[in-house]
Structures are given as C-alpha cells and as structure tokens.
Amino acid sequence: MVTKDDATTAWIRRYHPSGGSTVRLICFPHAGGSASFFHPVSARFSPDADVVALQYPGRQDRRREPCIEDIGVLADLLVEEIQALSDKPTVFFGHSMGAVLAFETAFRLEQQGVKRPHSLIASGRRAPSTRRDEQVHKRDANGIISELRLLNGTDSAVFGDDELLRMALPAIRGDYRAIETYTCEPGRKVRCPITVLTGDADPKTTLEEAIAWRPHTEGWFQVKVFPGGHFFLADHQAEVNNEIARELEAARSAGQSAPAGR
C-alpha cells in the first residue's frame, strides 16, 4: 500500500499538502506531544517540502488508542508508515523523545536499505547511549505535572483545564515510560549525518551528553547550542528553521545526483 503525497492518515499528518515537492521533512514529536506541535514548521516549509508530522497513538484524535510504551515497537510501526511514502530525499527532525525515535527509525530503515533519511536533526535530547535514572512515569499526576512545568513544554491552557489535562496525562505517562525504559544497543549508529540542537540551560541534556551523539553516526556531525531550556526551539524558531532549511537543501541537492532512498 502506498500513501499518496497529499494524503493524511492516522499516523501521517500533512497540514499543508504539497504533492509536487521534491524533498521531504518528517517530524517526530516529544513525549506527550502531538503532530500539531509542528504546524508552524509545516507552514514555513510547504509547499517547497512535503512536511509530514507524525501522530502517535494515545493523543488528540487517537486518544482512545493505547499509547505505545516501547520505543522499539513504536519505531517498527513508523518504519511501516514511512516505507509506504513515495521516494523523496528526506530529513528527519525529532525533539526530545522524538530525537531518539527518529534515530531508531533511521537505523531500521538503513538496515533494510529503503527510504533511509539523508540526515537527522536531533533536538533537545542527550545521546541514545547516555543513561540517567529517571522515573517520572512512576510519579502520581501531580508529580508528572511538576515535571511538565519544569520543562515548560505544555500549553498553559492545558494546566488550567482539568479535563484537558486528564485527557493528556495517559499519553504523557506512556511516553515517559517508553523513553525512560529505553536502552540503546552498544555501538548502534547510523550512516546519515546528525545535527544536534540543544539548549544551554536544558535540565535534561548537558553539553557533554549532546556531544555524545557523535559516535552514533558514520557521517558528518555537528552540535548547535542555543540559549534556553528544554524547549529552546520555541524562542529560536527562526534559527532552528534555518538549520532545517540547510538540511533540506542538502537533501535536495543529493537527490539530484542519486536515486532517492539511497
């Protein structure tokens, strides 16, 4: 089954469909996040790029579906969805949990030799090989809310609406369980280049932990540091978009000289 270039599915969200584009950006949301987080990114890069925002089960219109609490299982399912897309040079962009999920998805696609990304942008997340003893998913509701406030990544309107918060908490808890129980196989790396974006005051990622992404790629590598915390990209969207634009242009140029997906 092939997903058309202008199609939206349960997993694939296109807020500004652009079937005639020659390059693709696939966006992986953070823990508790949804595809709509990337609506501004879609608006910025469409119609020149086919911007695909992924919608995981357990949130928004998929809230009645069980949340997938295992990064490997979720990556396997995303591989199936991405394989159904048309061949276009592709850049992966993932924030926080989404960065690890993008890495695991890229690894699987490279192993299968199909639809592998041209490059990966890992935002707001320490390297897959680094470890911290984090147990947020085991906290009660108030404990999880405190974590969200610390990271400042949830719309303040959600905190003021008990019903919205109750609807969101199961997915948030499930995502935290997925990322906090994730372990990276020793030596796992991808061939595609990796750009790491990090905030200089992010409580979840030190500069050393950001640099630790380096052994996870056989390709070109760089780290960009921005002022701010875990959601630094909210205050530096223009600069983050510039990084995305550079990667998309590099993918487009590469696609003109080699078959897409290689």
Backbone as numpy.savetxt, mean C-alpha at the origin, in Angstrom:
# Nx Ny Nz CAx CAy CAz Cx Cy Cz
-10.24 -14.90 -16.48 -11.07 -13.71 -16.48 -10.20 -12.46 -16.48
-10.53 -11.50 -17.35 -9.76 -10.26 -17.47 -10.60 -9.10 -16.97
-10.01 -8.27 -16.12 -10.68 -7.07 -15.63 -10.42 -5.93 -16.60
-11.45 -5.36 -17.16 -11.28 -4.29 -18.14 -10.63 -3.07 -17.51
-9.98 -2.28 -18.36 -9.19 -1.13 -17.88 -10.04 -0.03 -17.25
-11.34 -0.03 -17.49 -12.20 0.99 -16.88 -13.14 0.39 -15.83
-12.88 -0.86 -15.44 -13.80 -1.58 -14.55 -13.45 -1.36 -13.08
-14.50 -1.39 -12.26 -14.37 -1.39 -10.81 -14.97 -2.68 -10.29
-14.27 -3.32 -9.37 -14.73 -4.59 -8.79 -14.71 -4.47 -7.27
-15.00 -5.58 -6.59 -14.93 -5.56 -5.13 -13.54 -5.17 -4.65
-12.50 -5.63 -5.34 -11.12 -5.38 -4.94 -10.51 -4.16 -5.62
-10.90 -3.91 -6.84 -10.29 -2.90 -7.69 -11.18 -1.66 -7.77
-10.68 -0.52 -7.29 -11.45 0.71 -7.34 -10.73 1.72 -8.25
-11.50 2.22 -9.19 -11.00 3.25 -10.09 -11.93 4.46 -9.96
-11.43 5.51 -9.32 -12.26 6.70 -9.10 -12.28 7.62 -10.31
-11.27 7.49 -11.16 -11.19 8.28 -12.40 -10.72 7.35 -13.51
-11.57 6.47 -14.01 -11.15 5.47 -15.00 -10.48 6.11 -16.21
-9.41 5.47 -16.66 -8.67 5.98 -17.82 -8.13 4.80 -18.60
-9.00 4.17 -19.34 -8.64 2.96 -20.07 -7.55 3.16 -21.11
-7.37 4.39 -21.58 -6.37 4.63 -22.61 -4.98 4.93 -22.09
-4.77 4.88 -20.80 -3.47 5.20 -20.22 -2.45 4.11 -20.55
-1.18 4.49 -20.48 -0.11 3.55 -20.84 0.72 3.10 -19.65
0.33 3.52 -18.44 1.05 3.15 -17.22 0.04 3.01 -16.10
0.39 2.24 -15.07 -0.57 1.98 -13.99 0.08 2.21 -12.62
-0.72 2.74 -11.69 -0.33 2.90 -10.29 -1.30 2.08 -9.45
-0.78 1.15 -8.65 -1.63 0.35 -7.75 -1.32 0.76 -6.32
-2.37 1.17 -5.59 -2.23 1.73 -4.25 -2.74 0.75 -3.19
-1.92 0.50 -2.18 -2.21 -0.44 -1.10 -2.44 0.35 0.19
-3.66 0.36 0.74 -3.95 1.16 1.94 -3.28 0.63 3.20
-3.26 1.51 4.21 -2.71 1.20 5.53 -3.69 0.37 6.34
-3.27 -0.06 7.53 -4.13 -0.84 8.43 -5.36 -0.02 8.80
-6.52 -0.61 8.60 -7.78 0.08 8.86 -8.19 1.01 7.75
-7.34 1.19 6.75 -7.61 2.11 5.66 -8.43 1.47 4.56
-8.88 2.30 3.66 -9.70 1.84 2.54 -9.22 2.46 1.25
-9.77 2.00 0.16 -9.37 2.49 -1.16 -9.57 3.99 -1.29
-10.61 4.54 -0.65 -10.93 5.96 -0.80 -9.84 6.87 -0.27
-8.93 6.35 0.56 -7.79 7.14 1.03 -6.99 7.68 -0.14
-7.00 6.94 -1.26 -6.19 7.31 -2.42 -6.99 8.07 -3.49
-8.18 8.53 -3.14 -8.96 9.31 -4.11 -8.19 10.54 -4.60
-7.52 11.31 -3.71 -6.75 12.46 -4.21 -5.61 12.06 -5.14
-4.99 10.90 -4.88 -3.92 10.42 -5.75 -4.49 10.09 -7.13
-5.65 9.46 -7.14 -6.31 9.14 -8.40 -6.61 10.41 -9.19
-7.13 11.42 -8.50 -7.46 12.68 -9.17 -6.21 13.33 -9.75
-5.08 13.19 -9.05 -3.84 13.83 -9.51 -3.27 13.15 -10.75
-3.34 11.84 -10.83 -2.62 11.14 -11.91 -3.50 10.64 -13.05
-4.78 10.64 -12.89 -5.66 10.27 -13.99 -5.89 11.52 -14.87
-6.04 11.35 -16.18 -6.14 10.09 -16.93 -4.81 9.58 -17.49
-3.68 10.25 -17.17 -2.40 9.81 -17.71 -2.01 8.43 -17.21
-2.47 8.09 -16.00 -2.18 6.78 -15.42 -3.49 6.10 -15.03
-3.48 4.80 -15.11 -4.59 3.99 -14.60 -4.35 3.78 -13.11
-5.06 4.56 -12.29 -4.85 4.50 -10.84 -5.84 3.50 -10.24
-5.28 2.44 -9.67 -6.07 1.39 -9.04 -5.85 1.47 -7.53
-6.92 1.70 -6.79 -6.87 1.67 -5.33 -7.50 0.37 -4.86
-6.79 -0.37 -4.04 -7.27 -1.68 -3.60 -8.21 -1.55 -2.41
-9.26 -2.33 -2.42 -10.23 -2.36 -1.32 -10.18 -3.74 -0.67
-9.64 -3.80 0.54 -9.58 -5.06 1.26 -10.97 -5.40 1.84
-11.24 -6.67 2.09 -12.51 -7.03 2.75 -12.58 -6.46 4.17
-13.81 -6.25 4.65 -14.01 -5.86 6.03 -14.20 -4.38 6.28
-14.25 -3.56 5.20 -14.39 -2.11 5.38 -15.33 -1.52 4.34
-15.89 -0.37 4.70 -16.79 0.37 3.82 -17.84 -0.57 3.22
-17.95 -0.61 1.91 -18.99 -1.43 1.29 -18.70 -2.93 1.40
-17.51 -3.30 1.89 -17.17 -4.72 2.10 -17.14 -5.05 3.61
-17.77 -4.23 4.42 -17.67 -4.39 5.87 -18.30 -5.67 6.37
-19.23 -6.25 5.63 -19.85 -7.50 6.08 -19.01 -8.73 5.74
-17.95 -8.55 4.98 -17.05 -9.65 4.67 -16.00 -9.77 5.78
-15.57 -10.96 6.10 -14.55 -11.11 7.15 -13.23 -10.48 6.75
-12.63 -9.79 7.69 -11.31 -9.20 7.46 -10.29 -10.32 7.35
-9.34 -10.18 6.44 -8.28 -11.19 6.27 -7.13 -10.82 7.19
-6.84 -11.68 8.15 -5.91 -11.37 9.22 -4.54 -12.01 9.02
-4.16 -12.21 7.77 -2.87 -12.82 7.44 -2.33 -12.13 6.19
-1.16 -11.51 6.31 -0.59 -10.77 5.19 -0.35 -11.68 3.99
0.14 -12.88 4.23 0.41 -13.80 3.12 -0.84 -14.19 2.38
-1.91 -14.48 3.10 -3.19 -14.85 2.46 -3.72 -13.67 1.65
-3.65 -12.48 2.23 -4.14 -11.30 1.53 -3.32 -11.03 0.27
-2.00 -11.20 0.36 -1.14 -11.01 -0.81 -1.48 -12.02 -1.91
-1.74 -13.26 -1.53 -2.11 -14.28 -2.51 -3.38 -13.88 -3.27
-4.35 -13.36 -2.55 -5.61 -12.95 -3.19 -5.40 -11.74 -4.09
-4.54 -10.83 -3.66 -4.26 -9.65 -4.49 -3.52 -10.02 -5.76
-2.67 -11.02 -5.68 -1.98 -11.51 -6.88 -3.00 -11.94 -7.93
-4.03 -12.65 -7.51 -5.07 -13.09 -8.44 -5.76 -11.90 -9.10
-6.05 -10.87 -8.30 -6.72 -9.69 -8.85 -5.82 -8.94 -9.82
-4.55 -8.80 -9.49 -3.62 -8.07 -10.34 -3.33 -8.83 -11.62
-3.27 -10.14 -11.54 -3.05 -10.94 -12.74 -4.19 -10.78 -13.75
-5.37 -10.41 -13.27 -6.52 -10.23 -14.17 -6.50 -8.88 -14.87
-5.60 -7.99 -14.48 -5.50 -6.68 -15.12 -4.73 -6.80 -16.43
-4.93 -5.82 -17.30 -4.19 -5.79 -18.56 -2.72 -5.50 -18.30
-1.90 -5.80 -19.29 -0.46 -5.55 -19.16 -0.17 -4.07 -19.35
0.35 -3.45 -18.31 0.85 -2.08 -18.38 2.02 -1.95 -17.42
3.03 -1.16 -17.75 4.08 -0.90 -16.77 3.44 -0.35 -15.49
3.84 -0.91 -14.36 3.11 -0.65 -13.11 4.04 -0.25 -11.97
3.57 0.69 -11.18 4.24 1.10 -9.95 3.33 0.73 -8.79
3.90 0.13 -7.75 3.18 -0.16 -6.51 3.46 0.95 -5.51
2.41 1.43 -4.84 2.57 2.39 -3.76 1.81 1.86 -2.55
2.50 1.65 -1.44 1.84 1.16 -0.23 2.23 1.98 0.97
1.24 2.30 1.82 1.53 3.05 3.03 1.32 2.17 4.25
2.28 2.20 5.19 2.21 1.46 6.44 2.04 -0.03 6.16
0.99 -0.67 6.67 0.76 -2.08 6.37 0.75 -2.31 4.86
0.25 -1.34 4.11 0.20 -1.45 2.66 1.56 -1.58 2.02
2.60 -1.02 2.65 3.95 -1.14 2.10 4.42 -2.58 2.16
4.19 -3.25 3.29 4.55 -4.66 3.42 3.73 -5.52 2.48
2.45 -5.21 2.38 1.58 -5.97 1.49 2.00 -5.80 0.03
2.38 -4.60 -0.34 2.87 -4.36 -1.70 4.14 -5.16 -1.97
5.02 -5.20 -0.98 6.28 -5.97 -1.10 5.99 -7.45 -1.28
5.11 -8.01 -0.46 4.79 -9.43 -0.55 4.08 -9.76 -1.87
3.25 -8.85 -2.32 2.56 -9.06 -3.60 3.55 -9.01 -4.76
4.45 -8.03 -4.71 5.48 -7.92 -5.75 6.36 -9.16 -5.79
6.74 -9.66 -4.61 7.56 -10.87 -4.54 6.86 -12.04 -5.23
5.59 -12.23 -4.94 4.84 -13.34 -5.53 4.72 -13.20 -7.04
4.46 -12.00 -7.51 4.35 -11.78 -8.95 5.68 -12.03 -9.65
6.77 -11.60 -9.03 8.09 -11.85 -9.62 8.40 -13.34 -9.66
8.03 -14.05 -8.62 8.27 -15.49 -8.60 7.51 -16.20 -9.71
6.32 -15.69 -10.02 5.50 -16.28 -11.08 5.86 -15.74 -12.46
6.64 -14.66 -12.49 7.09 -14.09 -13.76 6.02 -13.37 -14.54
4.98 -12.90 -13.86 3.90 -12.20 -14.55 3.50 -10.93 -13.79
3.13 -9.91 -14.54 2.57 -8.66 -14.00 3.41 -8.06 -12.86
4.69 -8.33 -12.87 5.52 -7.82 -11.79 5.68 -6.30 -11.94
5.76 -5.58 -10.84 5.84 -4.12 -10.92 7.19 -3.63 -11.39
7.18 -2.46 -12.01 8.44 -1.84 -12.40 9.19 -1.35 -11.17
8.46 -0.83 -10.18 9.08 -0.33 -8.96 8.08 -0.32 -7.83
8.60 -0.17 -6.62 7.79 -0.19 -5.40 8.14 1.03 -4.57
7.10 1.75 -4.14 7.26 2.86 -3.20 6.69 2.41 -1.87
7.55 2.31 -0.86 7.15 1.87 0.47 7.13 3.08 1.40
5.94 3.44 1.85 5.75 4.65 2.64 5.35 4.31 4.07
5.97 4.99 5.04 5.53 4.91 6.42 5.61 3.53 7.05
6.64 2.76 6.70 6.75 1.42 7.26 8.21 1.00 7.32
8.59 0.42 8.44 9.93 -0.12 8.58 10.10 -1.35 7.68
11.34 -1.77 7.49 11.64 -2.88 6.59 10.97 -4.17 7.06
10.58 -5.02 6.13 9.92 -6.29 6.49 10.73 -7.14 7.46
12.05 -7.07 7.39 12.91 -7.91 8.23 13.06 -7.39 9.64
12.65 -6.16 9.91 12.78 -5.61 11.26 11.63 -6.09 12.13
11.88 -6.19 13.41 10.86 -6.73 14.33 10.66 -5.82 15.53
9.40 -5.67 15.91 9.03 -5.02 17.17 7.95 -5.89 17.82
7.94 -5.89 19.14 6.91 -6.63 19.85 5.70 -5.72 20.02
4.79 -5.75 19.06 3.61 -4.90 19.07 2.36 -5.76 19.24
1.46 -5.32 20.11 0.28 -6.11 20.45 -0.98 -5.25 20.44
-1.03 -4.27 19.56 -2.19 -3.38 19.52 -3.47 -4.16 19.27
-3.38 -5.20 18.45 -4.59 -5.96 18.11 -5.21 -6.67 19.31
-4.45 -6.80 20.42 -4.96 -7.45 21.62 -5.59 -6.46 22.61
-5.50 -5.18 22.31 -6.05 -4.17 23.21 -7.58 -4.12 23.12
-8.18 -3.51 24.13 -9.62 -3.27 24.06 -9.88 -2.09 23.12
-11.13 -1.75 22.93 -11.49 -0.70 21.97 -10.79 0.61 22.30
-10.77 0.98 23.58 -10.13 2.24 23.97 -8.63 2.23 23.68
-8.01 1.08 23.84 -6.59 0.97 23.56 -6.28 1.14 22.08
-7.13 0.58 21.24 -6.94 0.74 19.79 -7.17 2.18 19.38
-8.19 2.81 19.95 -8.47 4.21 19.64 -7.31 5.10 20.05
-6.69 4.80 21.19 -5.53 5.57 21.63 -4.39 5.47 20.62
-4.20 4.27 20.07 -3.16 4.08 19.05 -3.47 4.91 17.81
-4.72 4.92 17.39 -5.11 5.68 16.21 -4.88 7.18 16.43
-5.20 7.64 17.62 -4.98 9.05 17.93 -3.49 9.38 17.91
-2.66 8.47 18.41 -1.22 8.67 18.41 -0.70 8.84 16.99
-1.20 8.01 16.08 -0.73 8.05 14.69 -1.41 9.15 13.89
-2.56 9.62 14.36 -3.29 10.71 13.71 -3.65 10.34 12.28
-4.10 9.10 12.08 -4.41 8.66 10.73 -5.88 8.42 10.47
-6.74 8.69 11.47 -8.16 8.46 11.30 -8.89 9.80 11.31
-9.79 9.96 10.38 -10.58 11.18 10.28 -11.21 11.50 11.63
-11.06 12.75 12.08 -11.60 13.14 13.39 -13.10 12.93 13.47
-13.79 12.97 12.32 -15.24 12.75 12.32 -15.58 11.34 12.79
-14.69 10.39 12.53 -14.92 9.01 12.97 -14.88 8.92 14.49
-13.91 9.63 15.11 -13.80 9.60 16.56 -15.05 10.18 17.23
-15.70 11.10 16.58 -16.88 11.73 17.16 -18.18 11.02 16.85
-18.12 9.93 16.12 -19.32 9.19 15.73 -19.18 7.75 16.19
-19.87 7.41 17.28 -19.73 6.07 17.86 -20.10 4.97 16.87
-21.12 5.22 16.07 -21.55 4.19 15.12 -20.49 3.94 14.06
-19.92 5.02 13.53 -18.85 4.86 12.54 -17.65 4.15 13.14
-17.33 4.51 14.37 -16.18 3.91 15.02 -16.39 2.42 15.25
-17.58 2.03 15.70 -17.88 0.61 15.91 -17.80 -0.16 14.60
-18.20 0.48 13.51 -18.13 -0.18 12.21 -16.68 -0.36 11.76
-15.83 0.59 12.10 -14.45 0.56 11.63 -13.54 -0.33 12.47
-13.82 -0.46 13.76 -12.90 -1.16 14.66 -12.61 -2.61 14.28
-13.57 -3.41 13.84 -13.23 -4.79 13.48 -12.17 -4.88 12.39
-12.28 -4.03 11.36 -11.28 -4.04 10.29 -9.94 -3.54 10.79
-9.96 -2.52 11.65 -8.72 -1.99 12.20 -8.02 -3.06 13.04
-8.78 -3.73 13.90 -8.19 -4.77 14.73 -7.65 -5.92 13.88
-8.42 -6.32 12.88 -7.99 -7.42 12.02 -6.72 -7.08 11.25
-6.63 -5.84 10.75 -5.43 -5.42 10.03 -4.23 -5.36 10.95
-4.44 -4.86 12.17 -3.33 -4.83 13.13 -2.87 -6.24 13.46
-3.81 -7.17 13.58 -3.41 -8.56 13.83 -2.58 -9.08 12.66
-2.99 -8.76 11.45 -2.26 -9.23 10.27 -0.83 -8.71 10.24
-0.66 -7.41 10.47 0.67 -6.83 10.33 1.54 -7.12 11.55
0.93 -7.23 12.74 1.72 -7.47 13.94 2.15 -8.93 14.08
1.48 -9.83 13.40 1.88 -11.24 13.43 2.67 -11.64 12.19
2.88 -10.69 11.29 3.62 -10.95 10.05 5.10 -11.16 10.35
5.68 -12.14 9.69 7.13 -12.33 9.72 7.63 -12.50 8.29
8.74 -11.89 8.01 9.34 -11.96 6.68 10.33 -13.11 6.62
10.23 -13.92 5.59 11.19 -15.00 5.44 12.60 -14.44 5.28
13.60 -15.03 5.93 14.97 -14.52 5.84 15.44 -14.45 4.39
16.05 -13.30 4.06 16.61 -13.13 2.73 15.62 -12.78 1.63
14.36 -12.60 1.98 13.37 -12.31 0.94 13.63 -10.95 0.33
13.66 -10.91 -1.00 13.90 -9.66 -1.71 13.20 -9.68 -3.05
13.03 -8.49 -3.61 12.44 -8.35 -4.93 13.49 -7.82 -5.89
13.25 -7.98 -7.17 14.19 -7.46 -8.16 13.93 -6.00 -8.48
12.70 -5.55 -8.29 12.36 -4.18 -8.67 12.98 -3.17 -7.70
13.23 -1.95 -8.16 13.75 -0.90 -7.28 12.74 -0.56 -6.18
13.26 -0.09 -5.06 12.41 0.33 -3.93 12.78 1.75 -3.52
11.76 2.60 -3.43 11.90 3.92 -2.83 11.15 3.92 -1.51
11.81 4.30 -0.44 11.20 4.34 0.88 10.94 5.79 1.26
9.72 6.09 1.67 9.35 7.41 2.17 9.04 7.28 3.66
9.61 8.18 4.46 9.41 8.07 5.91 9.34 9.45 6.54
8.63 9.55 7.67 8.56 10.78 8.43 9.63 10.80 9.51
10.24 11.95 9.74 11.34 12.01 10.70 10.88 11.90 12.15
9.56 11.96 12.38 9.02 11.81 13.74 8.00 10.68 13.81
8.13 9.71 12.92 7.21 8.58 12.89 7.52 7.64 14.06
6.56 7.44 14.98 6.84 6.55 16.10 6.91 5.08 15.71
6.51 4.77 14.49 6.49 3.37 14.03 7.70 2.99 13.19
8.52 4.00 12.80 9.66 3.71 11.92 10.81 4.66 12.21
11.95 4.14 12.62 13.15 4.96 12.75 13.84 5.04 11.39
14.78 5.97 11.27 15.53 6.08 10.02 16.30 4.78 9.75
16.86 4.19 10.79 17.59 2.93 10.62 16.66 1.82 10.11
15.45 1.79 10.63 14.49 0.78 10.19 14.03 1.03 8.75
14.00 2.29 8.34 13.66 2.61 6.96 14.78 2.19 6.02
16.02 2.49 6.41 17.18 2.11 5.59 17.29 0.59 5.48
16.75 -0.13 6.47 16.84 -1.59 6.47 16.05 -2.23 5.34
15.29 -1.44 4.57 14.67 -1.97 3.35 15.72 -2.32 2.29
16.90 -1.73 2.39 17.91 -1.88 1.33 18.19 -3.32 0.93
18.39 -4.25 1.86 18.68 -5.63 1.44 17.49 -6.36 0.82
16.32 -5.71 0.81 15.13 -6.37 0.28 14.94 -6.15 -1.22
15.89 -5.49 -1.86 15.81 -5.33 -3.31 17.15 -5.59 -3.97
17.07 -6.15 -5.16 18.26 -6.31 -6.00 18.43 -5.10 -6.90
17.47 -4.19 -6.87 17.50 -3.04 -7.75 17.97 -1.77 -7.06
17.68 -0.66 -7.71 18.05 0.66 -7.19 17.27 0.94 -5.92
17.86 1.72 -4.99 17.23 1.95 -3.70 17.49 3.38 -3.25
16.46 3.98 -2.63 16.65 5.29 -2.03 15.67 5.47 -0.88
16.03 6.35 0.07 15.16 6.73 1.18 14.96 8.23 1.12
13.70 8.66 1.22 13.35 10.07 1.28 12.72 10.34 2.64
13.26 11.33 3.36 12.77 11.66 4.69 11.99 12.97 4.65
10.80 12.95 5.24 9.94 14.13 5.27 9.71 14.56 6.72
9.48 15.84 6.96 9.08 16.26 8.30 7.70 15.69 8.62
7.54 15.18 9.85 6.22 14.70 10.24 6.24 13.30 10.81
5.05 12.85 11.21 4.88 11.57 11.85 4.48 10.48 10.89
3.64 9.56 11.38 3.30 8.38 10.59 2.54 8.73 9.32
1.70 9.75 9.39 0.95 10.18 8.21 1.50 11.49 7.66
2.83 11.55 7.55 3.52 12.71 6.99 3.00 13.06 5.60
2.55 12.06 4.85 2.14 12.29 3.47 0.92 13.20 3.38
0.13 13.30 4.45 -1.03 14.20 4.43 -0.59 15.65 4.31
0.55 15.99 4.91 1.06 17.36 4.88 2.05 17.60 3.74
2.43 16.54 3.07 3.44 16.66 2.00 2.97 15.94 0.74
1.68 16.06 0.45 1.14 15.33 -0.69 1.78 15.72 -2.00
2.09 17.00 -2.17 2.71 17.44 -3.43 4.06 16.78 -3.63
4.88 16.75 -2.55 6.20 16.14 -2.66 6.10 14.63 -2.87
5.16 13.99 -2.17 4.96 12.55 -2.37 4.51 12.28 -3.80
3.61 13.11 -4.31 3.15 12.96 -5.69 4.30 13.11 -6.68
5.26 13.97 -6.36 6.42 14.12 -7.24 7.22 12.82 -7.31
7.35 12.13 -6.19 8.04 10.85 -6.19 7.27 9.82 -7.02
5.96 9.80 -6.85 5.13 8.89 -7.64 5.26 9.21 -9.13
5.22 10.49 -9.45 5.31 10.91 -10.86 6.62 10.44 -11.50
7.72 10.56 -10.75 9.01 10.12 -11.29 9.02 8.62 -11.56
8.44 7.86 -10.64 8.42 6.40 -10.83 7.51 6.01 -11.99
6.39 6.70 -12.13 5.49 6.40 -13.25 6.15 6.73 -14.58
6.88 7.83 -14.63 7.55 8.19 -15.88 8.65 7.18 -16.21
9.37 6.72 -15.19 10.40 5.70 -15.41 9.77 4.40 -15.90
8.62 4.04 -15.32 7.92 2.82 -15.75 7.43 2.97 -17.19
6.92 4.15 -17.52 6.43 4.38 -18.88 7.58 4.27 -19.89
8.71 4.87 -19.56 9.87 4.83 -20.45 10.37 3.40 -20.63
10.39 2.65 -19.53 10.83 1.26 -19.62 9.86 0.44 -20.46
8.59 0.77 -20.34 7.58 0.02 -21.12 7.67 0.25 -22.60
8.29 1.35 -23.00 8.43 1.64 -24.43 9.56 0.82 -25.07
10.41 0.24 -24.20 11.54 -0.52 -24.74 11.50 -2.01 -24.40
10.50 -2.42 -23.60 10.40 -3.83 -23.23 8.93 -4.18 -23.05
8.56 -5.44 -23.26 7.17 -5.84 -23.08 6.71 -5.59 -21.66
5.50 -5.09 -21.49 4.94 -4.86 -20.16 4.90 -6.16 -19.38
5.10 -6.04 -18.06 5.04 -7.23 -17.20 6.37 -7.95 -17.08
7.37 -7.48 -17.83 8.66 -8.16 -17.73 9.52 -7.51 -16.67
